[in-house]
Amino acid sequence: MSKLKIAIVIGSTRPTRFGDLPAKWILDKANERAEIDAEIVDVRDFDLPLFDEIASNAWMPSANQNAVKWQNKISEFDGYIFITAEYNRSVTGALKNALDQAYINWNKKVFSAVGYGTVGGARAVEHLRNIGVELQMVPTRSAVHIGGADFAAVHPGFGGTKGISEIEGSIGNSAKDMLDQIIWWGNATKAARANDVVTAQAAE
């Protein structure tokens, strides 16, 4: 079976964001797995407008070419790991907007998250799960949460000097569980999508 293509989606676009550090860490962890081919996809690279289409691309093609470029990119993947801060008990505005810019491109794929903040981004990740279900994605049970003293230790803005790898005693098992679940659900949903294609072709 071919490797699962997994996008590590950085969901903050601020110049001073922290998300690059956990993104690079989980990228390395994911690519250590023989079943995964992961790459970073940075929302900041796509210059997405606030969603202003006539309708979701569930109903009609998008007009904005940056949105189309984003849709084409995320269509390449079998699943996603979203890197998200927690803003006011939810995901970043940039990530919510990026999710809203597509629909059919997310469907029937697995996803999980690495959340960070004082409570490990837990409320943002839980909100993300609800959004993902509406987009017909499959959320994993496990996610990675970088919070509390660990967050302060690795965040330069709080005077942290440690690398993410130095707090693996706290988050390593969660990362392993998350990746195990991404592999299982990723293969299951990939096979189901392939079967949908065969069924559709047979009906033509």
GROMACS .gro file of C-alpha atoms in nm:
model
  204
    1MET     CA    1   0.000   0.000   0.000
    2SER     CA    2   0.129   0.348  -0.087
    3LYS     CA    3   0.221   0.591   0.188
    4LEU     CA    4  -0.039   0.825   0.330
    5LYS     CA    5   0.020   1.185   0.230
    6ILE     CA    6  -0.033   1.393   0.543
    7ALA     CA    7  -0.029   1.773   0.557
    8ILE     CA    8   0.102   1.948   0.867
    9VAL     CA    9  -0.109   2.265   0.844
   10ILE     CA   10   0.025   2.568   1.031
   11GLY     CA   11  -0.288   2.761   1.128
   12SER     CA   12  -0.146   3.091   1.255
   13THR     CA   13  -0.025   3.362   1.018
   14ARG     CA   14   0.122   3.607   1.269
   15PRO     CA   15   0.486   3.709   1.214
   16THR     CA   16   0.562   3.621   1.578
   17ARG     CA   17   0.378   3.289   1.580
   18PHE     CA   18   0.498   2.989   1.775
   19GLY     CA   19   0.347   2.730   1.542
   20ASP     CA   20   0.659   2.668   1.332
   21LEU     CA   21   0.830   2.489   1.622
   22PRO     CA   22   0.566   2.222   1.692
   23ALA     CA   23   0.503   2.190   1.317
   24LYS     CA   24   0.865   2.094   1.248
   25TRP     CA   25   0.868   1.859   1.547
   26ILE     CA   26   0.555   1.666   1.447
   27LEU     CA   27   0.671   1.666   1.082
   28ASP     CA   28   0.981   1.474   1.187
   29LYS     CA   29   0.777   1.240   1.406
   30ALA     CA   30   0.533   1.171   1.124
   31ASN     CA   31   0.804   1.107   0.867
   32GLU     CA   32   0.969   0.856   1.101
   33ARG     CA   33   0.667   0.634   1.036
   34ALA     CA   34   0.706   0.410   0.732
   35GLU     CA   35   0.339   0.456   0.645
   36ILE     CA   36   0.346   0.837   0.622
   37ASP     CA   37   0.482   1.096   0.382
   38ALA     CA   38   0.424   1.430   0.556
   39GLU     CA   39   0.491   1.788   0.454
   40ILE     CA   40   0.424   2.130   0.601
   41VAL     CA   41   0.147   2.337   0.445
   42ASP     CA   42   0.153   2.696   0.569
   43VAL     CA   43  -0.173   2.892   0.551
   44ARG     CA   44   0.039   3.209   0.540
   45ASP     CA   45   0.173   3.112   0.195
   46PHE     CA   46  -0.170   3.132   0.029
   47ASP     CA   47  -0.280   3.490   0.103
   48LEU     CA   48  -0.640   3.381   0.147
   49PRO     CA   49  -0.909   3.651   0.161
   50LEU     CA   50  -1.180   3.637   0.424
   51PHE     CA   51  -1.430   3.397   0.275
   52ASP     CA   52  -1.633   3.600   0.023
   53GLU     CA   53  -1.754   3.347  -0.233
   54ILE     CA   54  -2.116   3.330  -0.344
   55ALA     CA   55  -2.130   2.983  -0.188
   56SER     CA   56  -1.912   2.700  -0.061
   57ASN     CA   57  -1.736   2.494  -0.324
   58ALA     CA   58  -1.973   2.218  -0.218
   59TRP     CA   59  -2.219   2.399  -0.446
   60MET     CA   60  -2.016   2.589  -0.704
   61PRO     CA   61  -1.651   2.650  -0.798
   62SER     CA   62  -1.473   2.926  -0.610
   63ALA     CA   63  -1.388   3.244  -0.800
   64ASN     CA   64  -1.086   3.362  -0.600
   65GLN     CA   65  -0.772   3.212  -0.748
   66ASN     CA   66  -0.591   3.199  -0.415
   67ALA     CA   67  -0.880   2.997  -0.275
   68VAL     CA   68  -0.859   2.763  -0.575
   69LYS     CA   69  -0.484   2.727  -0.525
   70TRP     CA   70  -0.549   2.638  -0.159
   71GLN     CA   71  -0.817   2.385  -0.254
   72ASN     CA   72  -0.588   2.220  -0.507
   73LYS     CA   73  -0.310   2.194  -0.251
   74ILE     CA   74  -0.516   2.037   0.024
   75SER     CA   75  -0.670   1.796  -0.227
   76GLU     CA   76  -0.328   1.631  -0.258
   77PHE     CA   77  -0.349   1.482   0.092
   78ASP     CA   78  -0.504   1.181   0.263
   79GLY     CA   79  -0.517   1.354   0.600
   80TYR     CA   80  -0.415   1.652   0.806
   81ILE     CA   81  -0.251   1.749   1.134
   82PHE     CA   82  -0.352   2.104   1.221
   83ILE     CA   83  -0.114   2.314   1.430
   84THR     CA   84  -0.332   2.553   1.625
   85ALA     CA   85  -0.307   2.806   1.902
   86GLU     CA   86  -0.612   2.875   2.116
   87TYR     CA   87  -0.765   3.220   2.062
   88ASN     CA   88  -1.058   3.298   2.290
   89ARG     CA   89  -1.141   2.929   2.337
   90SER     CA   90  -1.128   2.843   1.968
   91VAL     CA   91  -0.895   2.800   1.672
   92THR     CA   92  -0.722   3.095   1.511
   93GLY     CA   93  -0.927   3.311   1.275
   94ALA     CA   94  -0.680   3.230   0.997
   95LEU     CA   95  -0.731   2.856   1.039
   96LYS     CA   96  -1.111   2.885   1.055
   97ASN     CA   97  -1.106   3.092   0.737
   98ALA     CA   98  -0.878   2.838   0.566
   99LEU     CA   99  -1.114   2.557   0.661
  100ASP     CA  100  -1.410   2.754   0.527
  101GLN     CA  101  -1.238   2.816   0.193
  102ALA     CA  102  -1.293   2.453   0.090
  103TYR     CA  103  -1.539   2.173   0.143
  104ILE     CA  104  -1.521   1.883  -0.099
  105ASN     CA  105  -1.141   1.885  -0.068
  106TRP     CA  106  -1.160   1.792   0.302
  107ASN     CA  107  -1.428   1.524   0.271
  108LYS     CA  108  -1.375   1.165   0.390
  109LYS     CA  109  -1.023   1.219   0.524
  110VAL     CA  110  -0.866   1.181   0.867
  111PHE     CA  111  -0.735   1.469   1.078
  112SER     CA  112  -0.589   1.550   1.415
  113ALA     CA  113  -0.413   1.842   1.582
  114VAL     CA  114  -0.126   1.975   1.783
  115GLY     CA  115  -0.268   2.245   2.009
  116TYR     CA  116  -0.078   2.487   2.228
  117GLY     CA  117  -0.153   2.747   2.492
  118THR     CA  118  -0.201   2.766   2.866
  119VAL     CA  119  -0.442   2.471   2.861
  120GLY     CA  120  -0.270   2.301   2.571
  121GLY     CA  121  -0.510   2.442   2.315
  122ALA     CA  122  -0.763   2.184   2.439
  123ARG     CA  123  -1.071   2.398   2.375
  124ALA     CA  124  -0.947   2.498   2.031
  125VAL     CA  125  -0.882   2.136   1.938
  126GLU     CA  126  -1.227   2.031   2.059
  127HIS     CA  127  -1.384   2.306   1.851
  128LEU     CA  128  -1.172   2.195   1.556
  129ARG     CA  129  -1.313   1.844   1.589
  130ASN     CA  130  -1.667   1.981   1.553
  131ILE     CA  131  -1.568   2.185   1.248
  132GLY     CA  132  -1.400   1.881   1.094
  133VAL     CA  133  -1.707   1.664   1.136
  134GLU     CA  134  -1.915   1.925   0.952
  135LEU     CA  135  -1.656   1.909   0.671
  136GLN     CA  136  -1.706   1.529   0.662
  137MET     CA  137  -1.365   1.452   0.807
  138VAL     CA  138  -1.279   1.188   1.066
  139PRO     CA  139  -1.117   1.320   1.387
  140THR     CA  140  -0.879   1.103   1.584
  141ARG     CA  141  -0.939   1.047   1.952
  142SER     CA  142  -0.586   1.150   2.045
  143ALA     CA  143  -0.421   1.486   1.983
  144VAL     CA  144  -0.111   1.658   2.117
  145HIS     CA  145  -0.151   1.936   2.373
  146ILE     CA  146   0.141   2.163   2.468
  147GLY     CA  147   0.038   2.355   2.777
  148GLY     CA  148   0.125   2.478   3.123
  149ALA     CA  149   0.488   2.465   3.229
  150ASP     CA  150   0.583   2.279   2.911
  151PHE     CA  151   0.441   2.557   2.697
  152ALA     CA  152   0.631   2.820   2.896
  153ALA     CA  153   0.952   2.618   2.869
  154VAL     CA  154   0.945   2.600   2.488
  155HIS     CA  155   0.787   2.934   2.394
  156PRO     CA  156   1.051   3.204   2.337
  157GLY     CA  157   0.796   3.474   2.414
  158PHE     CA  158   0.772   3.345   2.771
  159GLY     CA  159   1.146   3.313   2.805
  160GLY     CA  160   1.148   2.946   2.715
  161THR     CA  161   1.476   2.802   2.595
  162LYS     CA  162   1.392   2.435   2.547
  163GLY     CA  163   1.323   2.261   2.218
  164ILE     CA  164   1.001   2.066   2.166
  165SER     CA  165   1.198   1.742   2.177
  166GLU     CA  166   1.295   1.823   2.537
  167ILE     CA  167   0.934   1.794   2.656
  168GLU     CA  168   0.863   1.463   2.485
  169GLY     CA  169   0.825   1.301   2.825
  170SER     CA  170   0.497   1.491   2.849
  171ILE     CA  171   0.372   1.478   2.489
  172GLY     CA  172   0.552   1.188   2.321
  173ASN     CA  173   0.294   0.921   2.403
  174SER     CA  174   0.012   1.142   2.277
  175ALA     CA  175   0.200   1.197   1.952
  176LYS     CA  176   0.249   0.823   1.907
  177ASP     CA  177  -0.118   0.750   1.973
  178MET     CA  178  -0.224   1.027   1.737
  179LEU     CA  179  -0.003   0.900   1.455
  180ASP     CA  180  -0.117   0.541   1.511
  181GLN     CA  181  -0.477   0.657   1.475
  182ILE     CA  182  -0.400   0.871   1.170
  183ILE     CA  183  -0.246   0.568   1.000
  184TRP     CA  184  -0.544   0.342   1.078
  185TRP     CA  185  -0.813   0.591   0.983
  186GLY     CA  186  -0.606   0.730   0.698
  187ASN     CA  187  -0.580   0.389   0.536
  188ALA     CA  188  -0.948   0.315   0.601
  189THR     CA  189  -1.072   0.640   0.450
  190LYS     CA  190  -0.827   0.619   0.159
  191ALA     CA  191  -0.958   0.272   0.071
  192ALA     CA  192  -1.317   0.391   0.103
  193ARG     CA  193  -1.255   0.688  -0.128
  194ALA     CA  194  -1.093   0.458  -0.384
  195ASN     CA  195  -1.394   0.229  -0.364
  196ASP     CA  196  -1.622   0.529  -0.424
  197VAL     CA  197  -1.433   0.605  -0.743
  198VAL     CA  198  -1.464   0.247  -0.867
  199THR     CA  199  -1.834   0.241  -0.786
  200ALA     CA  200  -1.893   0.572  -0.965
  201GLN     CA  201  -1.703   0.453  -1.273
  202ALA     CA  202  -1.901   0.129  -1.283
  203ALA     CA  203  -2.225   0.326  -1.274
  204GLU     CA  204  -2.134   0.540  -1.576
   0.00000   0.00000   0.00000
